[in-house]
Tab-separated table of C-alpha atoms and ligand atoms in Angstrom:
chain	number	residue	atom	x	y	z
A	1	UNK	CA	-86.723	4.572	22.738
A	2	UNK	CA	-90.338	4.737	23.652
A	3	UNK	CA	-91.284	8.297	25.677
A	4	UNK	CA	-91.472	7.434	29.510
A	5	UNK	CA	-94.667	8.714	31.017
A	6	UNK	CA	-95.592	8.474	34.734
A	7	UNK	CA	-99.295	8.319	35.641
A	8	UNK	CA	-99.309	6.683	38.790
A	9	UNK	CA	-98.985	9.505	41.542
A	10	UNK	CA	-101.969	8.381	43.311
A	11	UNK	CA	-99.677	4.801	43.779
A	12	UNK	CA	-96.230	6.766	44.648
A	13	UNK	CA	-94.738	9.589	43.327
A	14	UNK	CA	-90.861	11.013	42.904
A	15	UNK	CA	-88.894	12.363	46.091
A	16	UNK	CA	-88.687	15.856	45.101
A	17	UNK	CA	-84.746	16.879	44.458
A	18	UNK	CA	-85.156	19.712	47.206
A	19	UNK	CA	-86.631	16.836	49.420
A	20	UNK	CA	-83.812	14.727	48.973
A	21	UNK	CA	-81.154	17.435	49.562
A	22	UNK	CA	-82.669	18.452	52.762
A	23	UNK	CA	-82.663	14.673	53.983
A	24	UNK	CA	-79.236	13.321	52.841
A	25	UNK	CA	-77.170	14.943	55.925
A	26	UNK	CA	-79.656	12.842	58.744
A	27	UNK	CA	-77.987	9.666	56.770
A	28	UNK	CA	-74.441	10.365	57.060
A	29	UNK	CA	-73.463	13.316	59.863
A	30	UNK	CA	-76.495	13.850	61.520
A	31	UNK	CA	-77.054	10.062	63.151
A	32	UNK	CA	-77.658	10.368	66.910
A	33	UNK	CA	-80.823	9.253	68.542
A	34	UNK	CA	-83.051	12.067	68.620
A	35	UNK	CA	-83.759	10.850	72.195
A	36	UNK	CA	-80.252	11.466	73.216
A	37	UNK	CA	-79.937	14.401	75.068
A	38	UNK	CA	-75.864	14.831	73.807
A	39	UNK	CA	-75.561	17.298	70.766
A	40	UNK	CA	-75.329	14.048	68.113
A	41	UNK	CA	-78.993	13.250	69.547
A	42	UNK	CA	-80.443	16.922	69.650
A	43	UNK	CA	-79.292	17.658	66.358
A	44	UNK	CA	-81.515	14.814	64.919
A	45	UNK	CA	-84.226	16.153	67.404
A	46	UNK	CA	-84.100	19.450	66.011
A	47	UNK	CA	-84.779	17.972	62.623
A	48	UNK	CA	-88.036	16.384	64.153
A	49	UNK	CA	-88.895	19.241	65.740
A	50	UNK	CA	-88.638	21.568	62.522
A	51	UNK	CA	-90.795	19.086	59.800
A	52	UNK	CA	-93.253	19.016	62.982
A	53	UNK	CA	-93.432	23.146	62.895
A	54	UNK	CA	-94.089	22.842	59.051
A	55	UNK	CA	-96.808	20.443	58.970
A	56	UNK	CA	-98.458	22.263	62.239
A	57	UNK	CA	-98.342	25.811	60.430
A	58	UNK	CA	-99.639	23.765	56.886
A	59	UNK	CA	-102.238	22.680	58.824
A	60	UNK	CA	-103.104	25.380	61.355
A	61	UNK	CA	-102.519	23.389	64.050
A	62	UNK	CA	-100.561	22.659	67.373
A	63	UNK	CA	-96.768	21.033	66.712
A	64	UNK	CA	-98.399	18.751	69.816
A	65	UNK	CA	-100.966	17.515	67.377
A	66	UNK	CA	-98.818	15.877	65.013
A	67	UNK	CA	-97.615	12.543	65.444
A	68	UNK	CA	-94.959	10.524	63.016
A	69	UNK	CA	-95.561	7.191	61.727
A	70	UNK	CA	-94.123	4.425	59.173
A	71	UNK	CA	-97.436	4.946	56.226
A	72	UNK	CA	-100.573	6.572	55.898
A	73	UNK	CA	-101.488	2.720	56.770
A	74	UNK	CA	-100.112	2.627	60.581
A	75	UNK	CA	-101.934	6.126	60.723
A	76	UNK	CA	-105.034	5.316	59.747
A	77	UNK	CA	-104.899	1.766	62.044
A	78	UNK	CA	-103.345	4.620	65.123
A	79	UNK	CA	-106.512	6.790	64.276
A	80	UNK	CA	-109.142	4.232	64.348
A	81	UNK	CA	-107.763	1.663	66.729
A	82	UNK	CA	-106.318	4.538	69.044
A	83	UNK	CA	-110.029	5.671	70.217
A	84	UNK	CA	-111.168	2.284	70.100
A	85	UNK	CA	-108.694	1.293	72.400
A	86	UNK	CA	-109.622	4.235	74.594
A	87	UNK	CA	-113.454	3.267	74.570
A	88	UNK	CA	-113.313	-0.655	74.787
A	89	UNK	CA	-116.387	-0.719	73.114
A	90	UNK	CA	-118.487	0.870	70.498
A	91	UNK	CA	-120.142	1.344	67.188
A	92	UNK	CA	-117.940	2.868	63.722
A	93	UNK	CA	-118.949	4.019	61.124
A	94	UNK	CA	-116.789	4.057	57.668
A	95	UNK	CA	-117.742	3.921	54.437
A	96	UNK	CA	-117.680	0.513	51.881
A	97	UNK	CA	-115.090	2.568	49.083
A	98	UNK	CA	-112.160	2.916	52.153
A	99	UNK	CA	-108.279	1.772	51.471
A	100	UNK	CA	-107.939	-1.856	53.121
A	101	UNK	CA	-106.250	0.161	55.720
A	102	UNK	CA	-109.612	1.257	56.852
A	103	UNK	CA	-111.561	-1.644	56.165
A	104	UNK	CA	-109.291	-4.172	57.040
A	105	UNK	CA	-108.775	-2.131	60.840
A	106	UNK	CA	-112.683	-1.929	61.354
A	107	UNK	CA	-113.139	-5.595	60.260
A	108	UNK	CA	-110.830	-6.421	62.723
A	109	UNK	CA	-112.389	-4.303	65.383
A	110	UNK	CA	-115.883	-6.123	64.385
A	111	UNK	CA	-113.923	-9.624	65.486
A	112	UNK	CA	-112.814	-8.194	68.651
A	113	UNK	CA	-116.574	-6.886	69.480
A	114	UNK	CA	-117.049	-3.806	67.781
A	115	UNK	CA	-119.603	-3.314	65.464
A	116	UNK	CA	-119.554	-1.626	62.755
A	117	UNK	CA	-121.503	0.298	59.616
A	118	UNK	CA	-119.732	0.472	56.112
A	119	UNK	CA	-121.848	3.417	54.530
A	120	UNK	CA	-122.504	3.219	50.692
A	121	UNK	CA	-121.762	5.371	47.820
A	122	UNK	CA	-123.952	7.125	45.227
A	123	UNK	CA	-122.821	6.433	41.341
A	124	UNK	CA	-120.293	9.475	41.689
A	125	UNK	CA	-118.886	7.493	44.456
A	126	UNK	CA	-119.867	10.387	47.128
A	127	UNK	CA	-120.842	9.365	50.922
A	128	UNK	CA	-124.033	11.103	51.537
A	129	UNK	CA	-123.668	13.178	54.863
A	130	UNK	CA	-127.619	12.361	55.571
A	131	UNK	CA	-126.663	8.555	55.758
A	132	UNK	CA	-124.066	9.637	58.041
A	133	UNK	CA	-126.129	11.229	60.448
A	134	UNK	CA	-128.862	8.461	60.249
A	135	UNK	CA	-125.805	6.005	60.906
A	136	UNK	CA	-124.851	7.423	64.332
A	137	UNK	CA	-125.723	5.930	67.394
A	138	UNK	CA	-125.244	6.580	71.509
A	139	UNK	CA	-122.761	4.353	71.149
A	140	UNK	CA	-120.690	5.419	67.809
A	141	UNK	CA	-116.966	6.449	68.709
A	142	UNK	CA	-115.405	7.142	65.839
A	143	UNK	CA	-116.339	7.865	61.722
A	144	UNK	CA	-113.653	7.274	59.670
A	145	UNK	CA	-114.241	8.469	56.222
A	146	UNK	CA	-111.186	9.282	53.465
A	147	UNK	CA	-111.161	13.170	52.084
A	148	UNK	CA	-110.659	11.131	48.595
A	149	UNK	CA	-110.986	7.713	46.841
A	150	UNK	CA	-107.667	6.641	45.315
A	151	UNK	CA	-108.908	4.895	42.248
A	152	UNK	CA	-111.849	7.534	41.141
A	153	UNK	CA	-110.888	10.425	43.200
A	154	UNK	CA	-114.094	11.571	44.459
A	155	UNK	CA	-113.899	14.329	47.146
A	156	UNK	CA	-116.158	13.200	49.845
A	157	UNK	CA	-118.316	16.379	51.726
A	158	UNK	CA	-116.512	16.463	54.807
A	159	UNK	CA	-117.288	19.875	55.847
A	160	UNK	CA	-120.633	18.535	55.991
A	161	UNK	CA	-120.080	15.588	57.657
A	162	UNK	CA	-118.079	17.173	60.093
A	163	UNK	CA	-120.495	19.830	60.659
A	164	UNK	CA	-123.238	16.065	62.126
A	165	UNK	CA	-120.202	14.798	64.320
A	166	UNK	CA	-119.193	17.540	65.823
A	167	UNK	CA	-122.868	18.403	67.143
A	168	UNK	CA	-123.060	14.499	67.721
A	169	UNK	CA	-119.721	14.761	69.810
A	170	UNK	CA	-118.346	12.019	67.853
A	171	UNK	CA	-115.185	12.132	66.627
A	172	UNK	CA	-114.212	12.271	63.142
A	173	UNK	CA	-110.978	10.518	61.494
A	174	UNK	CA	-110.312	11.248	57.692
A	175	UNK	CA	-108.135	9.467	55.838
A	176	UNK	CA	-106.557	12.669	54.015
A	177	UNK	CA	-103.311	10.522	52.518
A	178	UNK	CA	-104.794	11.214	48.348
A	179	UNK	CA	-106.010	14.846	49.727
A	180	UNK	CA	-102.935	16.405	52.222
A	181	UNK	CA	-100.675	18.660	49.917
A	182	UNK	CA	-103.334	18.233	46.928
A	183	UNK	CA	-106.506	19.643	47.999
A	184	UNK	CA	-106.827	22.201	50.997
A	185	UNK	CA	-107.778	21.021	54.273
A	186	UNK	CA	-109.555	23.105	56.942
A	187	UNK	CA	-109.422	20.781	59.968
A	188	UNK	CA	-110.689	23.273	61.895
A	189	UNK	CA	-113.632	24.249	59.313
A	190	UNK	CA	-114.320	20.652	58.558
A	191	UNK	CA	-114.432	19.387	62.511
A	192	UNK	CA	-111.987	17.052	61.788
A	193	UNK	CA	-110.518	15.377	64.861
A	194	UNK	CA	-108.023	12.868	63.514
A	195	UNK	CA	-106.025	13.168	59.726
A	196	UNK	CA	-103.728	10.307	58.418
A	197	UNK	CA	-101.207	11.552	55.464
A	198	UNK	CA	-98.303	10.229	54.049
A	199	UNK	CA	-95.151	11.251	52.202
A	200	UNK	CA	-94.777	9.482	49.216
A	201	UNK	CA	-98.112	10.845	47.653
A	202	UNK	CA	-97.090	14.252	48.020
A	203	UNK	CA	-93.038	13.475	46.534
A	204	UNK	CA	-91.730	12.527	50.022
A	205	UNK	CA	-90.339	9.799	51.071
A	206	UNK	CA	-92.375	5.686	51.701
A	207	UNK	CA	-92.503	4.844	55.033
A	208	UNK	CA	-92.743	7.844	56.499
A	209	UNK	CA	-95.970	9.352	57.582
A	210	UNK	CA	-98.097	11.352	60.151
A	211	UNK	CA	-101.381	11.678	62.122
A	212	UNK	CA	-103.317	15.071	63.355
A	213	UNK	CA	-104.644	13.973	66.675
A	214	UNK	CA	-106.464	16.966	67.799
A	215	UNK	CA	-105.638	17.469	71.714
A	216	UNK	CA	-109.331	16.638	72.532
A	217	UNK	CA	-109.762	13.360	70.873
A	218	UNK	CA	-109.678	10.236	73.770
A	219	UNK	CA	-107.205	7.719	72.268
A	220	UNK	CA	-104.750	5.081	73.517
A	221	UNK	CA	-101.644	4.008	71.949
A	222	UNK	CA	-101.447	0.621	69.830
A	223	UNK	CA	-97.529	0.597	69.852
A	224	UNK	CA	-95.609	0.025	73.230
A	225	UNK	CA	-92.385	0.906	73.826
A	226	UNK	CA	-90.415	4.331	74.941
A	227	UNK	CA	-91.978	7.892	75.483
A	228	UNK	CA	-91.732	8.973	71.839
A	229	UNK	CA	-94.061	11.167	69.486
A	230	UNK	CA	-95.449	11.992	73.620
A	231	UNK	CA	-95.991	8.479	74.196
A	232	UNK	CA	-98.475	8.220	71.650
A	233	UNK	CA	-96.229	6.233	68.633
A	234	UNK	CA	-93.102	4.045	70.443
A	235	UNK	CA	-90.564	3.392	68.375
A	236	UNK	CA	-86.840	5.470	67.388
A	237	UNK	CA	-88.129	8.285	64.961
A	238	UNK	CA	-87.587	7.492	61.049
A	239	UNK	CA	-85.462	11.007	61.630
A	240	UNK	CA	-84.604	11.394	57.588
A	241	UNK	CA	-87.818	10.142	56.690
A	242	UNK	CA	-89.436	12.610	58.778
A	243	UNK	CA	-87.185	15.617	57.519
A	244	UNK	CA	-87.850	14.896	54.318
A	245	UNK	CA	-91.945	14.742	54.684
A	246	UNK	CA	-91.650	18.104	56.031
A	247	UNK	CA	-89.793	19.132	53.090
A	248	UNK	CA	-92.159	17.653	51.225
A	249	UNK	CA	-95.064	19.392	53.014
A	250	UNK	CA	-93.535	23.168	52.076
A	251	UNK	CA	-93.148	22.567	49.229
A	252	UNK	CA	-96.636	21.590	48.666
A	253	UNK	CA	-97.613	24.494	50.456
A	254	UNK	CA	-95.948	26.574	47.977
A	255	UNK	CA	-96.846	24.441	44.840
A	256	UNK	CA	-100.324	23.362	45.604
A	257	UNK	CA	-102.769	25.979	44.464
A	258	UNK	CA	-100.774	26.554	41.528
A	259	UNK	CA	-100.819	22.473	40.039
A	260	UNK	CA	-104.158	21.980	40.897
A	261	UNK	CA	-105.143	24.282	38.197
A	262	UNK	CA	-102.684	22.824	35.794
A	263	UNK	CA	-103.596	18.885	36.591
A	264	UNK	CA	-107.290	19.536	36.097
A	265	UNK	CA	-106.565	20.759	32.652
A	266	UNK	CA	-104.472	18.196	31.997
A	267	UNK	CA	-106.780	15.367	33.208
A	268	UNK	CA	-109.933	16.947	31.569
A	269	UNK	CA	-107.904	17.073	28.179
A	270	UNK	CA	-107.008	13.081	28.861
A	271	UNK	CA	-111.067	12.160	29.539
A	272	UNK	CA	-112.169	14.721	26.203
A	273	UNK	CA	-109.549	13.305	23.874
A	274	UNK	CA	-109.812	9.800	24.920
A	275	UNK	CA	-113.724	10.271	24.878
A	276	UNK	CA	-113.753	11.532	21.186
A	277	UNK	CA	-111.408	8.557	19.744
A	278	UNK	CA	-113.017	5.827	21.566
A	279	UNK	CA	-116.795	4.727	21.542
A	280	UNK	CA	-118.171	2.975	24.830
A	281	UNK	CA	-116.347	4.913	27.554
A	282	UNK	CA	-117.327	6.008	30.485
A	283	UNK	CA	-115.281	8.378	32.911
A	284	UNK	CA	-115.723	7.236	36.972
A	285	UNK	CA	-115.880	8.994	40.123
A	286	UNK	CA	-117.565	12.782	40.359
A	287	UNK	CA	-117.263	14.942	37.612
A	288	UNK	CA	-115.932	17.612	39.089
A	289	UNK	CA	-115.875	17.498	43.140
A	290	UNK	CA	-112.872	15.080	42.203
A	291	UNK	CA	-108.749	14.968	42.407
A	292	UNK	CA	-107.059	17.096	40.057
A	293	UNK	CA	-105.039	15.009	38.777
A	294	UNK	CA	-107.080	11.550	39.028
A	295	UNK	CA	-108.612	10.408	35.763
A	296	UNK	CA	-110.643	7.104	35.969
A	297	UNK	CA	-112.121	5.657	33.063
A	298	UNK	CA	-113.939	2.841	32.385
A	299	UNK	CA	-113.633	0.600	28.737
A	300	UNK	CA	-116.431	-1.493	28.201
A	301	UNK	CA	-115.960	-5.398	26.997
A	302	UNK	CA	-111.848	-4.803	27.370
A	303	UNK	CA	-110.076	-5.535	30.359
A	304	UNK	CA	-108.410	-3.469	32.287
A	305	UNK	CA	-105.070	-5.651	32.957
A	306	UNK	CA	-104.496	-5.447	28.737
A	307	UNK	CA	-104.481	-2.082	28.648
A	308	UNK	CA	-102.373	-1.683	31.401
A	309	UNK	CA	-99.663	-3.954	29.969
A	310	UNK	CA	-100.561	-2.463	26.392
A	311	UNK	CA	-99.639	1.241	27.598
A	312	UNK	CA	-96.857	-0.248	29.611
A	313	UNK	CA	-95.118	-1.253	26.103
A	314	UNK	CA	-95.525	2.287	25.057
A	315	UNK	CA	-93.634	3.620	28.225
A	316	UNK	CA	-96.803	4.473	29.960
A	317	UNK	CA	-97.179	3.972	33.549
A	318	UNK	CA	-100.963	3.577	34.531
A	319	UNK	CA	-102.994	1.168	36.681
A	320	UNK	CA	-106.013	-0.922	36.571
A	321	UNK	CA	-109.255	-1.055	38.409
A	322	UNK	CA	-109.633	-4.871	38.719
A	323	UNK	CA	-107.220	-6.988	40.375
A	324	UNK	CA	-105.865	-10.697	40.139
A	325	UNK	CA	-107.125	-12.335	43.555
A	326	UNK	CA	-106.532	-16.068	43.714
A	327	UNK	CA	-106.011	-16.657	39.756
A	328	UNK	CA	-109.805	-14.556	39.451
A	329	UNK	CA	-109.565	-11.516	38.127
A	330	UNK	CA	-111.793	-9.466	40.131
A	331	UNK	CA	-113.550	-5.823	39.408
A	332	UNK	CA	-112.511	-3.238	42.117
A	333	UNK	CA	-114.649	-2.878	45.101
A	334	UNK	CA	-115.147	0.613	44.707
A	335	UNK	CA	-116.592	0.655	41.112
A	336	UNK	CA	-118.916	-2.190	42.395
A	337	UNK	CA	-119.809	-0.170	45.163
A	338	UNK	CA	-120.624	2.513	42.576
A	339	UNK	CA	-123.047	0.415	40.996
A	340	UNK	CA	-121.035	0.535	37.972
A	341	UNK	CA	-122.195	-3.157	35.991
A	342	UNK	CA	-119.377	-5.473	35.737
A	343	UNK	CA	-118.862	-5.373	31.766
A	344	UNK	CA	-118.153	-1.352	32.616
A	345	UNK	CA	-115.960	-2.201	35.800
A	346	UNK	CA	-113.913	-4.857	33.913
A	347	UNK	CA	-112.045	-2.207	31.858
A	348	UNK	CA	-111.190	0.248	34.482
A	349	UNK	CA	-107.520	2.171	34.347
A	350	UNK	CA	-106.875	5.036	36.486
A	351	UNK	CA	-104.506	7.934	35.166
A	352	UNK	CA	-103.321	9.991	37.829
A	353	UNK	CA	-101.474	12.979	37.040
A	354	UNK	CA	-98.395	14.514	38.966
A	355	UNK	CA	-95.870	17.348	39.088
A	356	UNK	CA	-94.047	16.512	35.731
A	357	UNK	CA	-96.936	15.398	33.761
A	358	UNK	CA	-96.592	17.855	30.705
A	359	UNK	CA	-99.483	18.490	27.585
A	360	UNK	CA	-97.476	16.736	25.863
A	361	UNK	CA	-97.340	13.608	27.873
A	362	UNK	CA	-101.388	13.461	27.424
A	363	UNK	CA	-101.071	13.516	23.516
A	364	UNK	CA	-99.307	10.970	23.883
A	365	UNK	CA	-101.441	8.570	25.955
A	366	UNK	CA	-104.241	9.840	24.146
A	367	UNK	CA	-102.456	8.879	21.037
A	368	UNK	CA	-101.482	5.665	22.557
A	369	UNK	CA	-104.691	4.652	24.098
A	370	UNK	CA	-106.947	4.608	21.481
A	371	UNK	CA	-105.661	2.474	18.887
A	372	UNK	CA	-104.975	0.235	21.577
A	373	UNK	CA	-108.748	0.118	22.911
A	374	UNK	CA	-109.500	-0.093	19.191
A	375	UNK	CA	-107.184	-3.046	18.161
A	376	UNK	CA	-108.002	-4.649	21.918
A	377	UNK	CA	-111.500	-4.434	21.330
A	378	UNK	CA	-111.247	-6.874	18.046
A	379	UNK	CA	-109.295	-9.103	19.353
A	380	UNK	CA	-111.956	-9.726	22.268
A	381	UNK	CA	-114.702	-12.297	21.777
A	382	UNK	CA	-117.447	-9.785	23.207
A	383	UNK	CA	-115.713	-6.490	21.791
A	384	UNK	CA	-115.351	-8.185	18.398
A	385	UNK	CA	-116.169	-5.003	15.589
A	386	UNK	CA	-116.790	-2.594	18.487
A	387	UNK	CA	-115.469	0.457	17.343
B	1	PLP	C1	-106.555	6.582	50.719
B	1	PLP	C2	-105.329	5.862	51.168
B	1	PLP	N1	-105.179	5.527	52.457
B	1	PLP	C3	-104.089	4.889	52.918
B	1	PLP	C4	-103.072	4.529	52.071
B	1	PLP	C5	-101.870	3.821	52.618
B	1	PLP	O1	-100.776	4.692	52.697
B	1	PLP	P1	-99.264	4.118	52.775
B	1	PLP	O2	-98.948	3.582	51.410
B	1	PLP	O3	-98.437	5.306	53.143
B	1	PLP	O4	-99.260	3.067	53.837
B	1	PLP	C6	-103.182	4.833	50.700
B	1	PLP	C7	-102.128	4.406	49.749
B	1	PLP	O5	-102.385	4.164	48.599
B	1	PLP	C8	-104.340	5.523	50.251
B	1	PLP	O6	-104.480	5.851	48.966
């Protein structure tokens, strides 16, 4: 049997075994309704109330700030429609590389009156924080920018941009789901007023999420329903789900520093021995402001899909850059944004890295990968005798 190896962490990763330990009594014996006030109820509650403390003290923030939601996509649609809601009206300002759960939210807020600017990137794929500030107008209420692009992994300068909202008074929502439990993050340092994460990036739980609202920020709720998360999020509390993303988040705490160091060797070996077997590569995103473990690469003249499937036959789990839309296969949005030209964006497959990744594992995809680009490459019509 082929070797099995995972690099899709940026897409979902494992529930840690310590993680699913710590939530397996809130399914069986620990079942009341947190908002019970009888022992079965507070009981749950005090599981809430404990994954709260450790993502507050992770963060260095309030317990108060925190807020629990179903995905890093109801956070990031709480976050942005949440101060819209409170201001009625206004101007945003996000960037044109954002997860559909940011551009899809804005472009909805543009139909219901908003308007909106969608920022561009530079080849790296980095928001520059002088476009922000030229972007902001009396009227802006919100900038929503993510601390890192899922498919290149580009760190975006949010210290900096911070640093132009907070004297603008605006506030400022990041989209931290590929950076929380990766990367640190000084909300306080950065001026960040509102962060989405979510569990299963960071070997939680799906489905289970969070928002830092920071007790200043105007916002109105976008679910209705009962006084829960302080009437800011309606809806019974995911209770294990919850548990288990605070599991998840001390463990990171504890972990972090430590893989980040190991992951960047790992995914600088991938782009050096891919780059040395394979001619007509390029790697994507910033060279080093980037993920740790988030390796994009581009193959030029071979799509992206038959690499994907051709790795998948050798046990390797790794994902494209284009995408089938309406029988068209189309290059990502976020390479195009880079300005990367479409026979480049065509063969884009993201490798990202995670907590069992071993050196070995990368000789192995490296071993895998280019014969494959090789024997791809004359089989296409335009890569025929490419090397
Ligand atoms: C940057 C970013 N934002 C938001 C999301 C959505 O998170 P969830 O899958 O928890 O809804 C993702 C998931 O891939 C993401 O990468």
């Amino acid at each position: 049997m082929n070797r099995r190896v995972y690099l899709d962490h940026n897409a979902s990763t494992p529930v840690h075994p310590e993680v699913l330990q710590a939530m397996l009594p809130y399914f069986s014996e620990r079942y009341g309704n947190p908002s019970s006030v009888h022992g079965f109820g507070r009981e749950s509650r005090e599981g809430i109330d404990a994954a709260r403390e450790q993502i507050a003290a992770f963060l260095k923030v309030s317990k108060d700030e925190i807020v629990f939601t179903s995905g890093g996509t109801e956070s990031d649609n709480l976050g942005i429609k949440g101060v819209a809601a409170a201001r009625r009206a206004g101007h945003i300002i996000t960037s044109q590389i954002e997860h559909h759960a940011v551009l899809r939210t804005v472009q909805t807020l543009e139909q219901e009156g908003f308007t909106a600017t969608y920022l561009p990137v530079d080849g790296d794929g980095m928001v520059s924080p002088d476009d922000v500030r030229a972007a902001l107008r009396p009227d802006t209420i919100v900038v929503s920018l993510m601390g890192a692009n899922s498919e290149v992994g580009t760190l975006q300068p949010i210290r900096e941009i911070g640093r132009i909202t907070r004297e603008a008074g605006v506030p400022l929502h990041v989209d931290g789901v590929q950076t929380f439990g990766k990367v640190p993050i000084d909300v306080e340092a950065s001026g960040i007023d509102l962060l989405s994460f979510s569990g299963h990036k960071i070997y939680g739980p799906k489905g289970v999420a969070g928002l830092y609202i920071r007790k200043s920020t105007k916002m109105a709720s976008i679910q209705h329903g009962g006084e829960h998360e302080r009437r800011r999020r309606a809806g019974t509390e995911n209770v294990a789900g919850i548990v288990g993303l605070g599991k998840a988040v001390e463990i990171r705490a504890r972990e972090m520093g430590e893989e980040a160091t190991r992951l960047t060797a790992l995914r600088d070996r991938l782009w050096q021995g891919v780059r040395e077997g394979v001619g007509e590569v390029r790697l994507n995103g910033h060279p080093t402001q980037r993920l740790p473990g988030t390796c994009n690469m581009c193959f030029r003249n071979v799509e992206s899909e038959s690499i994907v499937l051709g790795l998948d036959l050798k046990g390797i789990g790794v994902s494209a850059g284009s995408a089938c839309t309406s029988g068209n296969v189309e290059p990502s949005y976020v390479l195009v944004a880079m300005g990367i030209p479409l026979d480049w964006a065509m063969g884009s497959v993201r490798s990202s890295l995670g907590h069992a990744t071993s050196a070995e594992d990368i000789e192995y995809v490296i071993e895998s990968i280019v014969p494959l680009v090789a024997k791809l490459r004359t089989q296409s019509p335009v890569g025929a005798g490419r090397p």
